[in-house]
């Protein structure tokens, strides 16, 4: 057995580190945290704010193995990541493995290279309790907020919802931006552009220095320009420079990977984690732009050898954020001589990091900007043509230029022809085009990360999980927003003045965050009732409190007590006094029945309702389409929804209808549900369209082959590509070519699935809907859709599979009843009268539009 045991949090990291250490070291992984707050219940003593940590069932075997290895080792080296989360992992390991202080050493490194690891081993330290306490404070505060606010949402909005300290604030940003866009009133102006020709018959594109508010002003200017002699009034050349950006922090990497590579923040962090663990880059969770002297020198050598001495300009960057830890480094390559890595996806991100770091140590780009002023003293405004020439590429040689959505659309990179002051130019055309102001853009993932960082909300490790959470909760999505059409006026002066009324698309969007109806209702409710918790300044202050705990200037339990003494009474007050929220909007009165029409959140999502809950005749309901929103739905659109479902002519002896369900509009043919293609209006589906949709489905579902005489079909569902055989859906992993599956591939997939299914059941009682099954972490009991644990034997041992094969049904029922006393009781449906009584307390009243 090795004298030294090194524990890291990732198996990939363990594998890389093991390469650099000799046989005296054994490297093991904890696979992240070995213990945490319990999944059920608060798990916190709210008098003392003492957490009740527990080792999860799936980690108990691992912990036993680590304990055994630690007992045999002379020294245990805790080598988890250098941030607060990593420090907490080391602390939990020390606590749970009962490590003695004298035999425990904490080491950190921000790159997994031989030199970094050996240097860390030469400079061990103790566990930093301040960092641990900062992590505990965040974990406990977030648990308190989630556990106390979420049940309020269940009672006041809809069951199954969740709230979170940072996620709710991120959601608020998206909702407020959407409301800003919705309320935006576009203002038009007339932008004038001119194309002039010099003596050499070369064209010069230019823009008038002033926009006109009114059409009459623009037209008057063009009339005045019609017979004007245009001259070059001035030519000015201005030298300029462009400097490189700082090396990457976590947030800037997420933003640039989104803009340049199209990666979402979760994928960026997953790939960066792999690059770090395999030793290619430094630690990827950092808010520092600092580079070590070693890195600066490494970059310098590479720049000189690849580009030349004149391209090298070493520099140090300082972080503007007061909370940044300058002892840490920016994200950079560990070896500048390594220009690429083997994995194609990893290499794209590696190249981005490599080039950004190299560029940060290169000379400024030198540019020459030329401005030509064109006009006549008789005109109130003059034209300006701007061009740019790169004189010396500098850092652009490595990094290039990329324009983002938010950048100015102007492109000044064109080269202008040579002209002289006083030279007469003729106009080819002058256009005055009506342009409309645009609202602020919806957030992309990169844009939301940038905004969270600007506001001081969250830290490098929290951006990706926060953004993923609001998507997983279905509070936001990236549905496509259809563009609208509007008219605009264009005045064109050539030899004569021509007016045209043209059309343009506006307001369309895709791959941007749009709040769902439930996301808006939740935000409105929380903002109204928990204004302080959702306040941007308050959330940023809490982050600062965590930073103060980390540097030892604040005590963590006192911080939690201060928060909770105001927070908990507010929870009780809201539970007691706040009204239910469902985003209800009164839209008008149904012309047929005279009843009120509402749009609101219902049990299954956004819907329209005709009638009141406590009317003698039950209300009627219709689901909203995927592209519709409670806040913007019109009365006319609402009434249209009640035309669905509608019947079409039978096809091949089966009934056909068009309907809308949880997953959008569909055609139902017999018992088969077929999604209507994206973008197709379900109201436009007639017999002809329905037959096309059905035939396409038949073609898709046609057998691709047979297995033992039974047909095999294939398709793509919510969870990816699959084949279907004998009622079973079998996922097709990426290693198979789904478009070109061979018979061998299909046989292999089906046989693997059949073998898995054969080994799934230890015992089955189909009539009772009870089974004992093999699961990932051991045998379980299933009753309907519910899962139950298998108790231990009388002697305290786990049941062996062979023993479970002999257990009788009555014994299994006892095990289930012990965990759920109502499992076998008949469920009595509530009487309608009782339901009416419950809803009769509040009579819905029309609200103003």
GROMACS .gro file of C-alpha atoms in nm, residues 405-782:
model
  378
  405UNK     CA    1  -2.522   4.116  -3.192
  406UNK     CA    2  -2.489   4.414  -2.960
  407UNK     CA    3  -2.211   4.579  -3.163
  408UNK     CA    4  -2.280   4.875  -3.386
  409UNK     CA    5  -2.388   4.753  -3.728
  410UNK     CA    6  -2.157   5.006  -3.899
  411UNK     CA    7  -1.859   4.862  -4.078
  412UNK     CA    8  -1.577   5.113  -4.120
  413UNK     CA    9  -1.321   4.857  -4.235
  414UNK     CA   10  -1.360   4.956  -4.601
  415UNK     CA   11  -1.079   5.130  -4.785
  416UNK     CA   12  -1.176   5.472  -4.927
  417UNK     CA   13  -1.051   5.596  -5.265
  418UNK     CA   14  -0.804   5.879  -5.273
  419UNK     CA   15  -0.964   6.225  -5.310
  420UNK     CA   16  -0.847   6.587  -5.276
  421UNK     CA   17  -1.003   6.876  -5.088
  422UNK     CA   18  -1.212   7.080  -5.331
  423UNK     CA   19  -1.261   6.788  -5.571
  424UNK     CA   20  -1.606   6.785  -5.727
  425UNK     CA   21  -1.812   6.467  -5.677
  426UNK     CA   22  -2.134   6.364  -5.845
  427UNK     CA   23  -2.402   6.179  -5.658
  428UNK     CA   24  -2.513   5.844  -5.793
  429UNK     CA   25  -2.802   5.827  -5.548
  430UNK     CA   26  -2.908   5.973  -5.217
  431UNK     CA   27  -3.157   5.775  -5.008
  432UNK     CA   28  -3.359   5.881  -4.706
  433UNK     CA   29  -3.491   5.566  -4.537
  434UNK     CA   30  -3.741   5.556  -4.253
  435UNK     CA   31  -3.582   5.365  -3.963
  436UNK     CA   32  -3.743   5.264  -3.635
  437UNK     CA   33  -3.585   5.254  -3.291
  438UNK     CA   34  -3.548   4.905  -3.146
  439UNK     CA   35  -3.610   4.788  -2.790
  440UNK     CA   36  -3.331   4.639  -2.582
  441UNK     CA   37  -3.243   4.291  -2.707
  442UNK     CA   38  -3.362   3.979  -2.528
  443UNK     CA   39  -3.091   3.808  -2.329
  444UNK     CA   40  -2.874   3.539  -2.481
  445UNK     CA   41  -2.701   3.308  -2.233
  446UNK     CA   42  -2.385   3.516  -2.275
  447UNK     CA   43  -2.578   3.839  -2.225
  448UNK     CA   44  -2.743   3.711  -1.908
  449UNK     CA   45  -2.406   3.603  -1.765
  450UNK     CA   46  -2.267   3.948  -1.842
  451UNK     CA   47  -2.562   4.121  -1.670
  452UNK     CA   48  -2.542   3.898  -1.360
  453UNK     CA   49  -2.171   3.978  -1.333
  454UNK     CA   50  -2.231   4.352  -1.379
  455UNK     CA   51  -2.487   4.349  -1.096
  456UNK     CA   52  -2.256   4.146  -0.870
  457UNK     CA   53  -2.507   3.859  -0.856
  458UNK     CA   54  -2.356   3.513  -0.826
  459UNK     CA   55  -1.993   3.413  -0.867
  460UNK     CA   56  -1.800   3.218  -1.137
  461UNK     CA   57  -1.923   2.879  -1.017
  462UNK     CA   58  -2.292   2.983  -1.009
  463UNK     CA   59  -2.362   3.131  -1.354
  464UNK     CA   60  -2.404   2.803  -1.545
  465UNK     CA   61  -2.619   2.620  -1.285
  466UNK     CA   62  -2.837   2.929  -1.233
  467UNK     CA   63  -2.911   2.964  -1.605
  468UNK     CA   64  -2.967   2.589  -1.638
  469UNK     CA   65  -3.209   2.589  -1.342
  470UNK     CA   66  -3.445   2.855  -1.481
  471UNK     CA   67  -3.462   2.654  -1.804
  472UNK     CA   68  -3.514   2.320  -1.627
  473UNK     CA   69  -3.797   2.473  -1.422
  474UNK     CA   70  -3.956   2.590  -1.749
  475UNK     CA   71  -3.960   2.950  -1.628
  476UNK     CA   72  -3.783   3.056  -1.948
  477UNK     CA   73  -3.732   2.899  -2.286
  478UNK     CA   74  -3.573   2.980  -2.620
  479UNK     CA   75  -3.881   2.948  -2.839
  480UNK     CA   76  -3.874   3.126  -3.170
  481UNK     CA   77  -4.058   3.459  -3.178
  482UNK     CA   78  -4.226   3.515  -3.513
  483UNK     CA   79  -4.143   3.842  -3.686
  484UNK     CA   80  -4.415   4.099  -3.753
  485UNK     CA   81  -4.448   4.307  -4.069
  486UNK     CA   82  -4.464   4.685  -4.097
  487UNK     CA   83  -4.444   4.945  -4.372
  488UNK     CA   84  -4.166   5.199  -4.406
  489UNK     CA   85  -4.102   5.487  -4.645
  490UNK     CA   86  -3.799   5.524  -4.868
  491UNK     CA   87  -3.715   5.841  -5.064
  492UNK     CA   88  -3.457   5.793  -5.341
  493UNK     CA   89  -3.292   6.077  -5.532
  494UNK     CA   90  -3.123   5.983  -5.858
  495UNK     CA   91  -3.211   6.214  -6.145
  496UNK     CA   92  -3.560   6.245  -5.998
  497UNK     CA   93  -3.708   6.196  -5.653
  498UNK     CA   94  -3.896   5.870  -5.603
  499UNK     CA   95  -4.110   5.764  -5.306
  500UNK     CA   96  -4.169   5.398  -5.219
  501UNK     CA   97  -4.368   5.228  -4.944
  502UNK     CA   98  -4.190   4.903  -4.861
  503UNK     CA   99  -4.235   4.629  -4.602
  504UNK     CA  100  -3.991   4.495  -4.346
  505UNK     CA  101  -3.991   4.225  -4.081
  506UNK     CA  102  -3.926   4.321  -3.719
  507UNK     CA  103  -3.944   4.178  -3.369
  508UNK     CA  104  -3.845   3.823  -3.464
  509UNK     CA  105  -3.605   3.637  -3.239
  510UNK     CA  106  -3.455   3.296  -3.185
  511UNK     CA  107  -3.215   3.139  -2.938
  512UNK     CA  108  -3.286   3.419  -2.689
  513UNK     CA  109  -3.446   3.385  -2.346
  514UNK     CA  110  -3.823   3.441  -2.335
  515UNK     CA  111  -4.013   3.399  -2.007
  516UNK     CA  112  -4.294   3.146  -2.003
  517UNK     CA  113  -4.635   3.241  -1.862
  518UNK     CA  114  -4.559   3.059  -1.538
  519UNK     CA  115  -4.221   3.235  -1.522
  520UNK     CA  116  -4.394   3.573  -1.542
  521UNK     CA  117  -4.657   3.485  -1.283
  522UNK     CA  118  -4.392   3.355  -1.040
  523UNK     CA  119  -4.178   3.667  -1.087
  524UNK     CA  120  -4.472   3.904  -1.039
  525UNK     CA  121  -4.579   3.720  -0.724
  526UNK     CA  122  -4.229   3.711  -0.574
  527UNK     CA  123  -4.152   4.072  -0.668
  528UNK     CA  124  -4.477   4.189  -0.509
  529UNK     CA  125  -4.440   3.985  -0.190
  530UNK     CA  126  -4.062   3.940  -0.147
  531UNK     CA  127  -3.934   4.265  -0.293
  532UNK     CA  128  -3.612   4.265  -0.089
  533UNK     CA  129  -3.511   3.908  -0.175
  534UNK     CA  130  -3.551   3.985  -0.547
  535UNK     CA  131  -3.378   4.322  -0.518
  536UNK     CA  132  -3.061   4.328  -0.728
  537UNK     CA  133  -2.870   4.534  -0.473
  538UNK     CA  134  -2.969   4.305  -0.186
  539UNK     CA  135  -2.865   3.994  -0.378
  540UNK     CA  136  -2.529   4.152  -0.460
  541UNK     CA  137  -2.483   4.245  -0.091
  542UNK     CA  138  -2.541   3.881   0.010
  543UNK     CA  139  -2.263   3.781  -0.232
  544UNK     CA  140  -2.038   4.040  -0.068
  545UNK     CA  141  -2.126   3.892   0.273
  546UNK     CA  142  -2.007   3.552   0.148
  547UNK     CA  143  -1.683   3.716   0.031
  548UNK     CA  144  -1.640   3.877   0.375
  549UNK     CA  145  -1.692   3.539   0.542
  550UNK     CA  146  -1.430   3.390   0.308
  551UNK     CA  147  -1.171   3.646   0.408
  552UNK     CA  148  -1.255   3.613   0.778
  553UNK     CA  149  -1.410   3.955   0.836
  554UNK     CA  150  -1.762   3.821   0.903
  555UNK     CA  151  -1.897   3.527   1.103
  556UNK     CA  152  -2.112   3.298   0.897
  557UNK     CA  153  -2.378   3.202   1.150
  558UNK     CA  154  -2.431   3.564   1.250
  559UNK     CA  155  -2.484   3.652   0.883
  560UNK     CA  156  -2.745   3.376   0.853
  561UNK     CA  157  -2.920   3.485   1.174
  562UNK     CA  158  -2.939   3.846   1.053
  563UNK     CA  159  -3.097   3.731   0.726
  564UNK     CA  160  -3.340   3.483   0.881
  565UNK     CA  161  -3.484   3.709   1.152
  566UNK     CA  162  -3.634   3.931   0.878
  567UNK     CA  163  -3.694   3.660   0.619
  568UNK     CA  164  -3.900   3.409   0.817
  569UNK     CA  165  -4.165   3.655   0.947
  570UNK     CA  166  -4.210   3.771   0.588
  571UNK     CA  167  -4.274   3.410   0.478
  572UNK     CA  168  -4.542   3.371   0.748
  573UNK     CA  169  -4.703   3.702   0.655
  574UNK     CA  170  -4.721   3.614   0.283
  575UNK     CA  171  -4.861   3.266   0.358
  576UNK     CA  172  -5.131   3.422   0.572
  577UNK     CA  173  -5.229   3.731   0.375
  578UNK     CA  174  -5.116   3.717   0.011
  579UNK     CA  175  -5.380   3.645  -0.252
  580UNK     CA  176  -5.346   3.357  -0.496
  581UNK     CA  177  -5.179   3.445  -0.824
  582UNK     CA  178  -5.253   3.289  -1.160
  583UNK     CA  179  -5.181   3.576  -1.398
  584UNK     CA  180  -5.551   3.608  -1.471
  585UNK     CA  181  -5.657   3.861  -1.738
  586UNK     CA  182  -6.016   3.945  -1.819
  587UNK     CA  183  -6.045   3.954  -2.199
  588UNK     CA  184  -6.414   4.024  -2.262
  589UNK     CA  185  -6.754   3.857  -2.278
  590UNK     CA  186  -6.825   3.553  -2.495
  591UNK     CA  187  -7.075   3.669  -2.763
  592UNK     CA  188  -7.255   3.332  -2.760
  593UNK     CA  189  -7.305   3.278  -2.385
  594UNK     CA  190  -7.247   3.625  -2.245
  595UNK     CA  191  -7.001   3.475  -1.995
  596UNK     CA  192  -6.667   3.627  -1.896
  597UNK     CA  193  -6.356   3.513  -2.085
  598UNK     CA  194  -6.025   3.493  -1.896
  599UNK     CA  195  -5.667   3.394  -1.973
  600UNK     CA  196  -5.483   3.243  -1.676
  601UNK     CA  197  -5.253   2.971  -1.546
  602UNK     CA  198  -5.437   2.645  -1.491
  603UNK     CA  199  -5.342   2.304  -1.362
  604UNK     CA  200  -5.183   2.204  -1.693
  605UNK     CA  201  -5.041   2.542  -1.789
  606UNK     CA  202  -5.166   2.860  -1.960
  607UNK     CA  203  -5.527   2.845  -2.078
  608UNK     CA  204  -5.841   3.039  -2.165
  609UNK     CA  205  -6.159   2.998  -1.961
  610UNK     CA  206  -6.520   3.088  -2.044
  611UNK     CA  207  -6.739   3.115  -1.733
  612UNK     CA  208  -6.678   3.124  -1.359
  613UNK     CA  209  -6.559   2.843  -1.132
  614UNK     CA  210  -6.871   2.863  -0.915
  615UNK     CA  211  -7.128   2.886  -1.197
  616UNK     CA  212  -7.390   2.614  -1.201
  617UNK     CA  213  -7.270   2.516  -1.548
  618UNK     CA  214  -6.901   2.422  -1.546
  619UNK     CA  215  -6.659   2.662  -1.727
  620UNK     CA  216  -6.509   2.556  -2.059
  621UNK     CA  217  -6.132   2.563  -2.116
  622UNK     CA  218  -5.885   2.577  -2.406
  623UNK     CA  219  -5.504   2.555  -2.396
  624UNK     CA  220  -5.290   2.835  -2.536
  625UNK     CA  221  -5.064   2.764  -2.835
  626UNK     CA  222  -4.690   2.741  -2.778
  627UNK     CA  223  -4.635   3.084  -2.937
  628UNK     CA  224  -4.908   3.257  -2.733
  629UNK     CA  225  -4.875   3.441  -2.406
  630UNK     CA  226  -5.131   3.529  -2.137
  631UNK     CA  227  -5.006   3.888  -2.124
  632UNK     CA  228  -5.045   3.955  -2.497
  633UNK     CA  229  -5.335   3.725  -2.596
  634UNK     CA  230  -5.622   3.915  -2.760
  635UNK     CA  231  -5.993   3.848  -2.709
  636UNK     CA  232  -6.027   3.738  -3.072
  637UNK     CA  233  -5.733   3.494  -3.042
  638UNK     CA  234  -5.885   3.352  -2.723
  639UNK     CA  235  -6.219   3.275  -2.891
  640UNK     CA  236  -6.038   3.110  -3.183
  641UNK     CA  237  -5.886   2.858  -2.941
  642UNK     CA  238  -6.231   2.715  -2.864
  643UNK     CA  239  -6.262   2.601  -3.224
  644UNK     CA  240  -6.009   2.327  -3.138
  645UNK     CA  241  -6.049   2.031  -3.137
  646UNK     CA  242  -6.233   1.995  -3.464
  647UNK     CA  243  -6.311   1.690  -3.678
  648UNK     CA  244  -6.197   1.629  -4.034
  649UNK     CA  245  -6.305   1.360  -4.280
  650UNK     CA  246  -6.222   0.999  -4.194
  651UNK     CA  247  -5.911   0.860  -4.359
  652UNK     CA  248  -5.864   0.490  -4.435
  653UNK     CA  249  -6.158   0.411  -4.209
  654UNK     CA  250  -6.018   0.598  -3.907
  655UNK     CA  251  -6.145   0.920  -3.749
  656UNK     CA  252  -5.928   1.233  -3.795
  657UNK     CA  253  -5.930   1.542  -3.571
  658UNK     CA  254  -5.705   1.840  -3.495
  659UNK     CA  255  -5.631   1.918  -3.132
  660UNK     CA  256  -5.383   2.086  -2.895
  661UNK     CA  257  -5.211   1.907  -2.607
  662UNK     CA  258  -4.921   1.944  -2.364
  663UNK     CA  259  -4.667   1.918  -2.646
  664UNK     CA  260  -4.845   2.144  -2.894
  665UNK     CA  261  -5.097   2.103  -3.178
  666UNK     CA  262  -5.151   1.759  -3.328
  667UNK     CA  263  -5.352   1.552  -3.575
  668UNK     CA  264  -5.519   1.249  -3.419
  669UNK     CA  265  -5.570   0.963  -3.662
  670UNK     CA  266  -5.750   0.674  -3.497
  671UNK     CA  267  -5.549   0.625  -3.177
  672UNK     CA  268  -5.230   0.780  -3.321
  673UNK     CA  269  -5.123   1.133  -3.221
  674UNK     CA  270  -4.907   1.311  -3.481
  675UNK     CA  271  -4.745   1.650  -3.407
  676UNK     CA  272  -4.832   1.923  -3.654
  677UNK     CA  273  -4.510   2.057  -3.814
  678UNK     CA  274  -4.352   2.357  -3.643
  679UNK     CA  275  -4.477   2.686  -3.785
  680UNK     CA  276  -4.799   2.540  -3.929
  681UNK     CA  277  -5.116   2.705  -3.798
  682UNK     CA  278  -5.339   2.423  -3.663
  683UNK     CA  279  -5.650   2.619  -3.774
  684UNK     CA  280  -5.525   2.594  -4.133
  685UNK     CA  281  -5.510   2.212  -4.127
  686UNK     CA  282  -5.773   2.075  -4.364
  687UNK     CA  283  -5.829   1.724  -4.505
  688UNK     CA  284  -5.547   1.763  -4.757
  689UNK     CA  285  -5.293   1.883  -4.498
  690UNK     CA  286  -5.400   1.614  -4.252
  691UNK     CA  287  -5.349   1.339  -4.510
  692UNK     CA  288  -4.999   1.475  -4.587
  693UNK     CA  289  -4.914   1.471  -4.214
  694UNK     CA  290  -5.052   1.118  -4.170
  695UNK     CA  291  -4.870   0.984  -4.477
  696UNK     CA  292  -4.543   1.138  -4.358
  697UNK     CA  293  -4.593   0.968  -4.021
  698UNK     CA  294  -4.667   0.635  -4.193
  699UNK     CA  295  -4.349   0.675  -4.397
  700UNK     CA  296  -4.146   0.756  -4.082
  701UNK     CA  297  -4.299   0.464  -3.892
  702UNK     CA  298  -4.249   0.214  -4.174
  703UNK     CA  299  -4.033  -0.082  -4.062
  704UNK     CA  300  -3.665  -0.043  -4.147
  705UNK     CA  301  -3.599  -0.415  -4.093
  706UNK     CA  302  -3.714  -0.720  -3.895
  707UNK     CA  303  -3.584  -0.896  -3.587
  708UNK     CA  304  -3.692  -1.258  -3.548
  709UNK     CA  305  -3.987  -1.198  -3.778
  710UNK     CA  306  -4.116  -0.884  -3.598
  711UNK     CA  307  -4.088  -0.531  -3.751
  712UNK     CA  308  -3.838  -0.272  -3.628
  713UNK     CA  309  -3.903   0.102  -3.677
  714UNK     CA  310  -3.697   0.408  -3.590
  715UNK     CA  311  -3.761   0.769  -3.496
  716UNK     CA  312  -3.645   1.068  -3.295
  717UNK     CA  313  -3.817   1.163  -2.971
  718UNK     CA  314  -3.772   1.395  -2.672
  719UNK     CA  315  -3.469   1.196  -2.556
  720UNK     CA  316  -3.301   1.154  -2.894
  721UNK     CA  317  -3.293   0.886  -3.165
  722UNK     CA  318  -3.449   0.545  -3.095
  723UNK     CA  319  -3.557   0.220  -3.255
  724UNK     CA  320  -3.885   0.053  -3.160
  725UNK     CA  321  -3.933  -0.321  -3.137
  726UNK     CA  322  -4.223  -0.517  -2.986
  727UNK     CA  323  -4.352  -0.210  -2.802
  728UNK     CA  324  -4.008  -0.128  -2.658
  729UNK     CA  325  -3.830   0.204  -2.725
  730UNK     CA  326  -3.453   0.148  -2.744
  731UNK     CA  327  -3.226   0.455  -2.733
  732UNK     CA  328  -2.954   0.464  -2.999
  733UNK     CA  329  -2.620   0.588  -2.851
  734UNK     CA  330  -2.404   0.836  -3.043
  735UNK     CA  331  -2.147   0.570  -3.130
  736UNK     CA  332  -2.396   0.429  -3.384
  737UNK     CA  333  -2.463   0.593  -3.720
  738UNK     CA  334  -2.837   0.648  -3.674
  739UNK     CA  335  -2.892   0.740  -4.039
  740UNK     CA  336  -2.727   0.420  -4.156
  741UNK     CA  337  -2.792   0.146  -3.899
  742UNK     CA  338  -2.677  -0.197  -4.011
  743UNK     CA  339  -2.863  -0.519  -3.933
  744UNK     CA  340  -2.582  -0.606  -3.690
  745UNK     CA  341  -2.629  -0.271  -3.512
  746UNK     CA  342  -3.002  -0.331  -3.477
  747UNK     CA  343  -2.956  -0.690  -3.356
  748UNK     CA  344  -2.699  -0.570  -3.101
  749UNK     CA  345  -2.924  -0.291  -2.967
  750UNK     CA  346  -3.232  -0.514  -2.937
  751UNK     CA  347  -3.042  -0.802  -2.773
  752UNK     CA  348  -2.882  -0.568  -2.519
  753UNK     CA  349  -3.225  -0.424  -2.433
  754UNK     CA  350  -3.384  -0.769  -2.404
  755UNK     CA  351  -3.104  -0.885  -2.176
  756UNK     CA  352  -3.144  -0.575  -1.960
  757UNK     CA  353  -3.522  -0.627  -1.939
  758UNK     CA  354  -3.473  -0.995  -1.853
  759UNK     CA  355  -3.248  -0.897  -1.563
  760UNK     CA  356  -3.473  -0.612  -1.455
  761UNK     CA  357  -3.736  -0.806  -1.262
  762UNK     CA  358  -3.650  -1.016  -0.958
  763UNK     CA  359  -4.021  -1.081  -0.895
  764UNK     CA  360  -4.338  -0.943  -1.055
  765UNK     CA  361  -4.708  -0.932  -0.958
  766UNK     CA  362  -4.867  -0.761  -1.261
  767UNK     CA  363  -5.226  -0.774  -1.128
  768UNK     CA  364  -5.116  -0.584  -0.817
  769UNK     CA  365  -4.884  -0.353  -1.016
  770UNK     CA  366  -4.604  -0.455  -0.778
  771UNK     CA  367  -4.253  -0.567  -0.868
  772UNK     CA  368  -3.910  -0.613  -0.714
  773UNK     CA  369  -3.657  -0.480  -0.964
  774UNK     CA  370  -3.284  -0.436  -1.010
  775UNK     CA  371  -3.203  -0.066  -1.014
  776UNK     CA  372  -2.879   0.130  -1.055
  777UNK     CA  373  -2.791   0.129  -0.684
  778UNK     CA  374  -2.947  -0.205  -0.593
  779UNK     CA  375  -3.291  -0.375  -0.573
  780UNK     CA  376  -3.606  -0.165  -0.519
  781UNK     CA  377  -3.982  -0.217  -0.494
  782UNK     CA  378  -4.215  -0.052  -0.746
   0.00000   0.00000   0.00000
